[in-house]
Amino acid sequence: PELSAEHPVLSILVAEDNKTNQVLIKAFLQKLNHKVTIANDGAEAIEFMKLKKFDLILMDIMMPTMDGLTATQYIRNELLSDIPIYALTANAATDDKASCFKVGINKVLTKPIKFETLKASLNSL
């Protein structure tokens, strides 16, 4: 089946340390025909960024080794990438959102993520 022009296939990097969330998000994205790469933390996400080109990063904020805010800062300041980065956060309090936007995150999605929410946020790309 041919994909319409309004829904291009995206290469998406998902930085998420929780296995259940990884499976869920990957299933959602694959249902939308996107290509998914999973990174278990921020440091791994940065390594993937150096290896290949992505259209979007879904970045969990709370991760071991390197959290999402630190990883985003590195991607913006060291890799000088303007790739869209959407935060995945369980605590979407206003101050959390502010710290996300401050490091260069484009959008904040609240966990648990719903299929429709994710789909809608990708349509705005």
PDB file of C-alpha atoms in Angstrom:
ATOM      1  CA  PRO A   1       0.000   0.000   0.000  1.00  0.00           C
ATOM      2  CA  GLU A   2       1.276   3.398  -0.898  1.00  0.00           C
ATOM      3  CA  LEU A   3       1.761   5.947   1.827  1.00  0.00           C
ATOM      4  CA  SER A   4       0.285   9.334   1.184  1.00  0.00           C
ATOM      5  CA  ALA A   5       2.659  12.264   0.897  1.00  0.00           C
ATOM      6  CA  GLU A   6       1.329  13.782   4.109  1.00  0.00           C
ATOM      7  CA  HIS A   7       2.628  10.834   6.119  1.00  0.00           C
ATOM      8  CA  PRO A   8       6.279  10.302   5.219  1.00  0.00           C
ATOM      9  CA  VAL A   9       8.110   7.460   6.895  1.00  0.00           C
ATOM     10  CA  LEU A  10      10.206   8.924   9.695  1.00  0.00           C
ATOM     11  CA  SER A  11      13.336   7.536  11.247  1.00  0.00           C
ATOM     12  CA  ILE A  12      12.759   7.974  14.965  1.00  0.00           C
ATOM     13  CA  LEU A  13      15.205   7.555  17.816  1.00  0.00           C
ATOM     14  CA  VAL A  14      13.509   6.616  21.083  1.00  0.00           C
ATOM     15  CA  ALA A  15      15.572   7.189  24.219  1.00  0.00           C
ATOM     16  CA  GLU A  16      13.780   5.306  26.979  1.00  0.00           C
ATOM     17  CA  ASP A  17      15.130   3.076  29.738  1.00  0.00           C
ATOM     18  CA  ASN A  18      11.888   1.289  30.627  1.00  0.00           C
ATOM     19  CA  LYS A  19      11.448  -1.935  28.637  1.00  0.00           C
ATOM     20  CA  THR A  20       7.634  -1.828  28.770  1.00  0.00           C
ATOM     21  CA  ASN A  21       7.600   1.739  27.467  1.00  0.00           C
ATOM     22  CA  GLN A  22      10.108   0.813  24.747  1.00  0.00           C
ATOM     23  CA  VAL A  23       7.858  -1.971  23.492  1.00  0.00           C
ATOM     24  CA  LEU A  24       4.759   0.215  23.644  1.00  0.00           C
ATOM     25  CA  ILE A  25       6.256   3.224  21.864  1.00  0.00           C
ATOM     26  CA  LYS A  26       7.908   1.019  19.243  1.00  0.00           C
ATOM     27  CA  ALA A  27       4.577  -0.695  18.554  1.00  0.00           C
ATOM     28  CA  PHE A  28       2.809   2.660  18.209  1.00  0.00           C
ATOM     29  CA  LEU A  29       5.435   4.040  15.848  1.00  0.00           C
ATOM     30  CA  GLN A  30       5.614   0.909  13.720  1.00  0.00           C
ATOM     31  CA  LYS A  31       1.831   0.942  13.429  1.00  0.00           C
ATOM     32  CA  LEU A  32       2.326   4.376  11.848  1.00  0.00           C
ATOM     33  CA  ASN A  33       4.979   2.872   9.521  1.00  0.00           C
ATOM     34  CA  HIS A  34       7.919   4.679  11.082  1.00  0.00           C
ATOM     35  CA  LYS A  35      11.399   3.240  11.561  1.00  0.00           C
ATOM     36  CA  VAL A  36      12.383   2.968  15.209  1.00  0.00           C
ATOM     37  CA  THR A  37      15.756   2.818  16.935  1.00  0.00           C
ATOM     38  CA  ILE A  38      15.771   2.290  20.700  1.00  0.00           C
ATOM     39  CA  ALA A  39      18.411   3.788  22.977  1.00  0.00           C
ATOM     40  CA  ASN A  40      18.412   2.774  26.647  1.00  0.00           C
ATOM     41  CA  ASP A  41      19.689   6.109  27.935  1.00  0.00           C
ATOM     42  CA  GLY A  42      20.862   9.537  26.873  1.00  0.00           C
ATOM     43  CA  ALA A  43      24.463   8.478  26.288  1.00  0.00           C
ATOM     44  CA  GLU A  44      23.338   5.702  23.948  1.00  0.00           C
ATOM     45  CA  ALA A  45      21.050   8.130  22.137  1.00  0.00           C
ATOM     46  CA  ILE A  46      24.041  10.401  21.465  1.00  0.00           C
ATOM     47  CA  GLU A  47      26.043   7.473  20.083  1.00  0.00           C
ATOM     48  CA  PHE A  48      23.208   6.628  17.686  1.00  0.00           C
ATOM     49  CA  MET A  49      22.988  10.283  16.661  1.00  0.00           C
ATOM     50  CA  LYS A  50      26.628  10.173  15.620  1.00  0.00           C
ATOM     51  CA  LEU A  51      26.043   7.046  13.528  1.00  0.00           C
ATOM     52  CA  LYS A  52      22.950   7.867  11.550  1.00  0.00           C
ATOM     53  CA  LYS A  53      20.444  10.515  10.678  1.00  0.00           C
ATOM     54  CA  PHE A  54      17.084  10.662  12.420  1.00  0.00           C
ATOM     55  CA  ASP A  55      14.008  12.791  11.776  1.00  0.00           C
ATOM     56  CA  LEU A  56      12.908  12.926  15.400  1.00  0.00           C
ATOM     57  CA  ILE A  57      13.983  11.953  18.903  1.00  0.00           C
ATOM     58  CA  LEU A  58      11.525  10.892  21.581  1.00  0.00           C
ATOM     59  CA  MET A  59      13.513  11.567  24.727  1.00  0.00           C
ATOM     60  CA  ASP A  60      12.593  10.198  28.127  1.00  0.00           C
ATOM     61  CA  ILE A  61      13.596  12.755  30.741  1.00  0.00           C
ATOM     62  CA  MET A  62      14.347  10.433  33.659  1.00  0.00           C
ATOM     63  CA  MET A  63      17.004   7.901  32.616  1.00  0.00           C
ATOM     64  CA  PRO A  64      20.045   6.355  34.277  1.00  0.00           C
ATOM     65  CA  THR A  65      23.600   7.107  33.038  1.00  0.00           C
ATOM     66  CA  MET A  66      22.518  10.277  31.248  1.00  0.00           C
ATOM     67  CA  ASP A  67      19.100  11.880  31.560  1.00  0.00           C
ATOM     68  CA  GLY A  68      17.095  13.425  28.747  1.00  0.00           C
ATOM     69  CA  LEU A  69      17.862  17.040  29.565  1.00  0.00           C
ATOM     70  CA  THR A  70      21.615  16.446  29.610  1.00  0.00           C
ATOM     71  CA  ALA A  71      21.439  14.443  26.380  1.00  0.00           C
ATOM     72  CA  THR A  72      19.371  17.151  24.697  1.00  0.00           C
ATOM     73  CA  GLN A  73      21.855  19.827  25.723  1.00  0.00           C
ATOM     74  CA  TYR A  74      24.661  17.740  24.251  1.00  0.00           C
ATOM     75  CA  ILE A  75      22.774  17.180  20.990  1.00  0.00           C
ATOM     76  CA  ARG A  76      22.063  20.906  20.670  1.00  0.00           C
ATOM     77  CA  ASN A  77      25.423  22.284  21.848  1.00  0.00           C
ATOM     78  CA  GLU A  78      27.983  19.652  20.851  1.00  0.00           C
ATOM     79  CA  LEU A  79      26.398  17.949  17.852  1.00  0.00           C
ATOM     80  CA  LEU A  80      24.826  21.269  16.810  1.00  0.00           C
ATOM     81  CA  SER A  81      21.722  19.416  15.685  1.00  0.00           C
ATOM     82  CA  ASP A  82      18.344  21.087  15.331  1.00  0.00           C
ATOM     83  CA  ILE A  83      16.518  17.762  15.093  1.00  0.00           C
ATOM     84  CA  PRO A  84      13.037  17.911  16.665  1.00  0.00           C
ATOM     85  CA  ILE A  85      13.196  16.457  20.181  1.00  0.00           C
ATOM     86  CA  TYR A  86      10.009  15.530  22.022  1.00  0.00           C
ATOM     87  CA  ALA A  87      10.293  14.893  25.730  1.00  0.00           C
ATOM     88  CA  LEU A  88       8.536  11.941  27.319  1.00  0.00           C
ATOM     89  CA  THR A  89       7.851  12.686  30.937  1.00  0.00           C
ATOM     90  CA  ALA A  90       5.710  11.212  33.671  1.00  0.00           C
ATOM     91  CA  ASN A  91       5.680  14.524  35.550  1.00  0.00           C
ATOM     92  CA  ALA A  92       4.563  17.259  33.214  1.00  0.00           C
ATOM     93  CA  ALA A  93       4.508  19.986  35.829  1.00  0.00           C
ATOM     94  CA  THR A  94       5.005  23.491  34.519  1.00  0.00           C
ATOM     95  CA  ASP A  95       8.523  23.808  35.914  1.00  0.00           C
ATOM     96  CA  ASP A  96       9.498  20.514  34.274  1.00  0.00           C
ATOM     97  CA  LYS A  97       8.217  21.788  30.951  1.00  0.00           C
ATOM     98  CA  ALA A  98      10.178  24.989  31.383  1.00  0.00           C
ATOM     99  CA  SER A  99      13.420  23.104  31.989  1.00  0.00           C
ATOM    100  CA  CYS A 100      12.674  20.982  28.907  1.00  0.00           C
ATOM    101  CA  PHE A 101      12.175  24.002  26.666  1.00  0.00           C
ATOM    102  CA  LYS A 102      15.229  25.677  28.138  1.00  0.00           C
ATOM    103  CA  VAL A 103      17.567  22.937  26.860  1.00  0.00           C
ATOM    104  CA  GLY A 104      15.963  22.957  23.423  1.00  0.00           C
ATOM    105  CA  ILE A 105      13.210  20.363  23.592  1.00  0.00           C
ATOM    106  CA  ASN A 106      10.474  21.149  21.078  1.00  0.00           C
ATOM    107  CA  LYS A 107       7.481  19.448  22.640  1.00  0.00           C
ATOM    108  CA  VAL A 108       6.618  17.716  25.899  1.00  0.00           C
ATOM    109  CA  LEU A 109       4.531  14.540  25.831  1.00  0.00           C
ATOM    110  CA  THR A 110       3.170  13.088  29.041  1.00  0.00           C
ATOM    111  CA  LYS A 111       3.524   9.430  29.928  1.00  0.00           C
ATOM    112  CA  PRO A 112       1.814   7.049  29.759  1.00  0.00           C
ATOM    113  CA  ILE A 113       1.745   8.053  26.110  1.00  0.00           C
ATOM    114  CA  LYS A 114      -1.466   7.455  24.197  1.00  0.00           C
ATOM    115  CA  PHE A 115      -1.470   6.342  20.577  1.00  0.00           C
ATOM    116  CA  GLU A 116      -3.619   9.257  19.393  1.00  0.00           C
ATOM    117  CA  THR A 117      -1.468  11.807  21.224  1.00  0.00           C
ATOM    118  CA  LEU A 118       1.692  10.419  19.669  1.00  0.00           C
ATOM    119  CA  LYS A 119       0.120  10.252  16.218  1.00  0.00           C
ATOM    120  CA  ALA A 120      -1.093  13.851  16.450  1.00  0.00           C
ATOM    121  CA  SER A 121       2.289  15.125  17.651  1.00  0.00           C
ATOM    122  CA  LEU A 122       4.032  13.436  14.698  1.00  0.00           C
ATOM    123  CA  ASN A 123       1.601  14.960  12.241  1.00  0.00           C
ATOM    124  CA  SER A 124       2.830  18.396  13.213  1.00  0.00           C
ATOM    125  CA  LEU A 125       6.360  17.564  12.033  1.00  0.00           C
TER     126      LEU A 125
END
